[in-house]
mmCIF file of C-alpha atoms in Angstrom:
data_model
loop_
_atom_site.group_PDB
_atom_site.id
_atom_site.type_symbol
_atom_site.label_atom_id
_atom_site.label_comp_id
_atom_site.label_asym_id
_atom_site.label_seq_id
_atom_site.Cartn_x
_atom_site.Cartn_y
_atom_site.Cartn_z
ATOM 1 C CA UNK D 1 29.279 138.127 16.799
ATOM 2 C CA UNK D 2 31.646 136.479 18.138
ATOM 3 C CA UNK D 3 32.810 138.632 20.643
ATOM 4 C CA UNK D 4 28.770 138.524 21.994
ATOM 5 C CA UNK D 5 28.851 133.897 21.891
ATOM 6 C CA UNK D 6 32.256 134.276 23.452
ATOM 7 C CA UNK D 7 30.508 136.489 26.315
ATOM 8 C CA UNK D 8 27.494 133.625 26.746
ATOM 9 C CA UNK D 9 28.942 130.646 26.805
ATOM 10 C CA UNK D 10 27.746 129.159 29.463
ATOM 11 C CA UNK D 11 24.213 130.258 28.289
ATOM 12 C CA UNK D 12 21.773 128.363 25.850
ATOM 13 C CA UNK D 13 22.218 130.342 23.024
ATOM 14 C CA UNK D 14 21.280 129.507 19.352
ATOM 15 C CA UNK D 15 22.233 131.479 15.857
ATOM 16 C CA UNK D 16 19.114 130.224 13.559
ATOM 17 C CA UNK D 17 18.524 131.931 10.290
ATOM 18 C CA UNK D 18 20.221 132.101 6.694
ATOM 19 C CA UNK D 19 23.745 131.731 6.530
ATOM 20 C CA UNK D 20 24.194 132.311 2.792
ATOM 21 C CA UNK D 21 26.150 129.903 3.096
ATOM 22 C CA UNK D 22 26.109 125.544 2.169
ATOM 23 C CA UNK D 23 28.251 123.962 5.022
ATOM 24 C CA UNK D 24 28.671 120.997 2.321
ATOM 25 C CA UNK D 25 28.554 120.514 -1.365
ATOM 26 C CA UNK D 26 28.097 116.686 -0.883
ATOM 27 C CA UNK D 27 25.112 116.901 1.715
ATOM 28 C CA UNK D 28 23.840 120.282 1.714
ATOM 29 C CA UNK D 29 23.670 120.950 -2.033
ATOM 30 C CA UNK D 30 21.398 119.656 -5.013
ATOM 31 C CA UNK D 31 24.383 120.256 -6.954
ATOM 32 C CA UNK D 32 28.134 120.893 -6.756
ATOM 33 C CA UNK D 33 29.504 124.339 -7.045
ATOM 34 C CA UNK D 34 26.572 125.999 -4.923
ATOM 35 C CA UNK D 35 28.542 128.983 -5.228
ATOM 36 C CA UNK D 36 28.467 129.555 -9.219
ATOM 37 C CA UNK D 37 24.427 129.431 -8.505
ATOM 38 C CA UNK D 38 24.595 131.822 -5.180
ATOM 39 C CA UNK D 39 27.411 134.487 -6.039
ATOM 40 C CA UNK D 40 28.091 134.566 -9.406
ATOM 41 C CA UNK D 41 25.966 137.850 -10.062
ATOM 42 C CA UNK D 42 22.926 138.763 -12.296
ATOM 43 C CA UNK D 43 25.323 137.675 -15.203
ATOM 44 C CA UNK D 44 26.073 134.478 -13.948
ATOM 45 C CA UNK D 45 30.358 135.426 -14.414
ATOM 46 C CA UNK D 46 32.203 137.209 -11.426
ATOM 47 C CA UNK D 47 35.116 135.752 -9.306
ATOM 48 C CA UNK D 48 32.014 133.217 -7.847
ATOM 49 C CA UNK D 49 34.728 130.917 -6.855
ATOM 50 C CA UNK D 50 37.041 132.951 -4.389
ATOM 51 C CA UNK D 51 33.590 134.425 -3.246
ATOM 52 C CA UNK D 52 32.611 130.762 -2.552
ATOM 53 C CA UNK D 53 35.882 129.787 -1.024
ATOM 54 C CA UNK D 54 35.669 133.349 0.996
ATOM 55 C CA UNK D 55 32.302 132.705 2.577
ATOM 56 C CA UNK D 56 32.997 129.321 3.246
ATOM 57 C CA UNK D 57 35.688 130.283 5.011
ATOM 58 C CA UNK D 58 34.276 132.935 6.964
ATOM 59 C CA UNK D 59 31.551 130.414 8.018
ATOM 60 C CA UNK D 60 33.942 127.884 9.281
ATOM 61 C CA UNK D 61 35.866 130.566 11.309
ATOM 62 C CA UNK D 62 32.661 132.090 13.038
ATOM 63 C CA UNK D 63 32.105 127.960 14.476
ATOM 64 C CA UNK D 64 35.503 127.001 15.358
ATOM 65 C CA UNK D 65 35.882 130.774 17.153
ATOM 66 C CA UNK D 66 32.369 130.999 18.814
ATOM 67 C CA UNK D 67 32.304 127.376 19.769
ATOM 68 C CA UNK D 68 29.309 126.339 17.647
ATOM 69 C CA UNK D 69 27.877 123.661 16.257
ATOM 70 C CA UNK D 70 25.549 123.299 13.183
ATOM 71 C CA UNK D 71 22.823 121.033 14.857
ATOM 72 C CA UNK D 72 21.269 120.205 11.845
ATOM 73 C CA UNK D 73 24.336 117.957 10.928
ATOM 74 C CA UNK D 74 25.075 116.930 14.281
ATOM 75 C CA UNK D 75 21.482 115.302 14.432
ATOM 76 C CA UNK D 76 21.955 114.125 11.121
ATOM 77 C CA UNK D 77 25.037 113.117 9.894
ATOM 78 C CA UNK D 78 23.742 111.790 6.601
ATOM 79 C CA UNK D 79 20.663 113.195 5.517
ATOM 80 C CA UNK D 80 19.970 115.819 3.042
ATOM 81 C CA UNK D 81 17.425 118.091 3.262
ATOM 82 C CA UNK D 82 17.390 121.553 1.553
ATOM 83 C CA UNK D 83 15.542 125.422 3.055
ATOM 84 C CA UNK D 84 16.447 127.109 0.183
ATOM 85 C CA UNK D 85 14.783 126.446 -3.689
ATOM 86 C CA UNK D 86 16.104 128.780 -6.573
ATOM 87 C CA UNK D 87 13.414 127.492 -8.889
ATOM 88 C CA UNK D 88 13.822 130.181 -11.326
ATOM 89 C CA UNK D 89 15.963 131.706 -12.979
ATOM 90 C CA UNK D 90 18.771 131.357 -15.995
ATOM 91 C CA UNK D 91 21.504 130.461 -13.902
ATOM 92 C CA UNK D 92 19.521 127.217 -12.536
ATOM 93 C CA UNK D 93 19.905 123.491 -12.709
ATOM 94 C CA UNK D 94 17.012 122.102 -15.228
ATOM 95 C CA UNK D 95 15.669 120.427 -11.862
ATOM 96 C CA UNK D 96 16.201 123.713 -10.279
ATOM 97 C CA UNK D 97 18.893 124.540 -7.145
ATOM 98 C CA UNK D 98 17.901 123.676 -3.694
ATOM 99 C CA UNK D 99 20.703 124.561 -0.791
ATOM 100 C CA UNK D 100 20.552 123.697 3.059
ATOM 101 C CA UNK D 101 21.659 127.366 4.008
ATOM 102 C CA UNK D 102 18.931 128.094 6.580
ATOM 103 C CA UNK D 103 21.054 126.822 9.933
ATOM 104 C CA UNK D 104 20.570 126.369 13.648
ATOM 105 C CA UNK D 105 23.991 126.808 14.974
ATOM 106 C CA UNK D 106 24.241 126.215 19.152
ATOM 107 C CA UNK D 107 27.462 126.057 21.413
ATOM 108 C CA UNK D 108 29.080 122.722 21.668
ATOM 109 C CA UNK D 109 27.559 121.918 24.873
ATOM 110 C CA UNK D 110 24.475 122.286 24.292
ATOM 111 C CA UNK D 111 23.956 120.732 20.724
ATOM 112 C CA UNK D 112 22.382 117.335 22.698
ATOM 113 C CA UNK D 113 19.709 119.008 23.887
ATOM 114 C CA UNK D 114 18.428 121.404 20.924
ATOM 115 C CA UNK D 115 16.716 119.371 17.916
ATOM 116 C CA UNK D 116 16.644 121.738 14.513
ATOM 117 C CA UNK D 117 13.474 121.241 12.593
ATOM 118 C CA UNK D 118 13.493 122.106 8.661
ATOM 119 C CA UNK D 119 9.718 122.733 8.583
ATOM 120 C CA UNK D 120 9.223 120.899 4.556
ATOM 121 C CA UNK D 121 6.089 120.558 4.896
ATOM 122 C CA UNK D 122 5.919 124.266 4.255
ATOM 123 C CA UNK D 123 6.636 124.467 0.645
ATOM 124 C CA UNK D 124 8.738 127.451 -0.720
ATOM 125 C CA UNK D 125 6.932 129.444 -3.389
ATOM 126 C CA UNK D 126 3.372 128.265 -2.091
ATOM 127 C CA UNK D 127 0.425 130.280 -2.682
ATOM 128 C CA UNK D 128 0.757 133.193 -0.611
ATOM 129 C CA UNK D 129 4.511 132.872 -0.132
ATOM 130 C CA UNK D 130 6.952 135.493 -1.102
ATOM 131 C CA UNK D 131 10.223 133.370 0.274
ATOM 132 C CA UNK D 132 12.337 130.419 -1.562
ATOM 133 C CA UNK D 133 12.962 129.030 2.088
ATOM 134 C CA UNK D 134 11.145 127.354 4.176
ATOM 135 C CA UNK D 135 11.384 127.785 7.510
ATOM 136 C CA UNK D 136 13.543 126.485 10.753
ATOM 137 C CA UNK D 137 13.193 126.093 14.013
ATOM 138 C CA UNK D 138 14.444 124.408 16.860
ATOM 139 C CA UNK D 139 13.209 122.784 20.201
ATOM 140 C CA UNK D 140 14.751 122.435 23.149
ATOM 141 C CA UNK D 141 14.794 119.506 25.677
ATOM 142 C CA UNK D 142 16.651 120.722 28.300
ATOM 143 C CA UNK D 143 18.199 118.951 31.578
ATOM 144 C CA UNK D 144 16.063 119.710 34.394
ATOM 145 C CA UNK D 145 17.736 119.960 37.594
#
């Protein structure tokens, strides 16, 4: 992936979809330790922390080396807003665990004129929905010229 950003750089190009992966525990997470809730396995044990740590990691690497930005948190510096909503099962909060891992990632350049949308007005788990996200998107307002 990286190899392919590094050979459009100078394009508009945007990486949108789930990351697996919280860019934050303080902004991007109902709760702390995300990756207890995400990796620890059907049995809730596991090495969930180096996992955590590994993917985090990995993330952080893929925007430093492809140039990228997560627009999201570019556009909003503060705010929390969640895509993903584990509503069930054991390993859950009481209140449930909600994640912003659903990203819109853009070169550097670029990030200005792309504005990420979390669609929450389409509820996860709605009647007729088989997906815990909701959806993103992104719109462009481009230089003309």
């Amino acid at each position: 992936l990286t190899s392919l950003l590094s050979d459009h750089k100078d394009r508009l190009l945007a990486v949108v979809g789930d990351m697996n992966v919280a860019p934050s525990d303080e902004l991007d997470c109902s709760t702390p330790f995300w990756g207890k809730f995400f990796l620890a396995g059907e049995d809730g044990k596991g090495d969930w922390e180096e996992r955590a740590v590994q993917l985090r990691d990995a993330h952080c690497k893929l925007l430093k080396d492809g140039g990228l930005v997560d627009a999201w948190r570019y556009h909003n510096p503060r705010r929390k807003e969640f895509t993903s909503f584990q509503d069930q099962g054991r390993h859950r909060s009481r209140n449930g665990w909600c994640a912003r891992v659903d990203l819109v990632l853009v070169p550097e350049p670029q990030v200005a004129h792309v504005r990420p949308i979390i669609y929450s007005e389409i509820t996860a788990h709605a009647a007729g929905r088989q997906s815990d996200h909701v959806p993103v998107g992104l719109q462009l307002a481009l230089p003309l010229g």
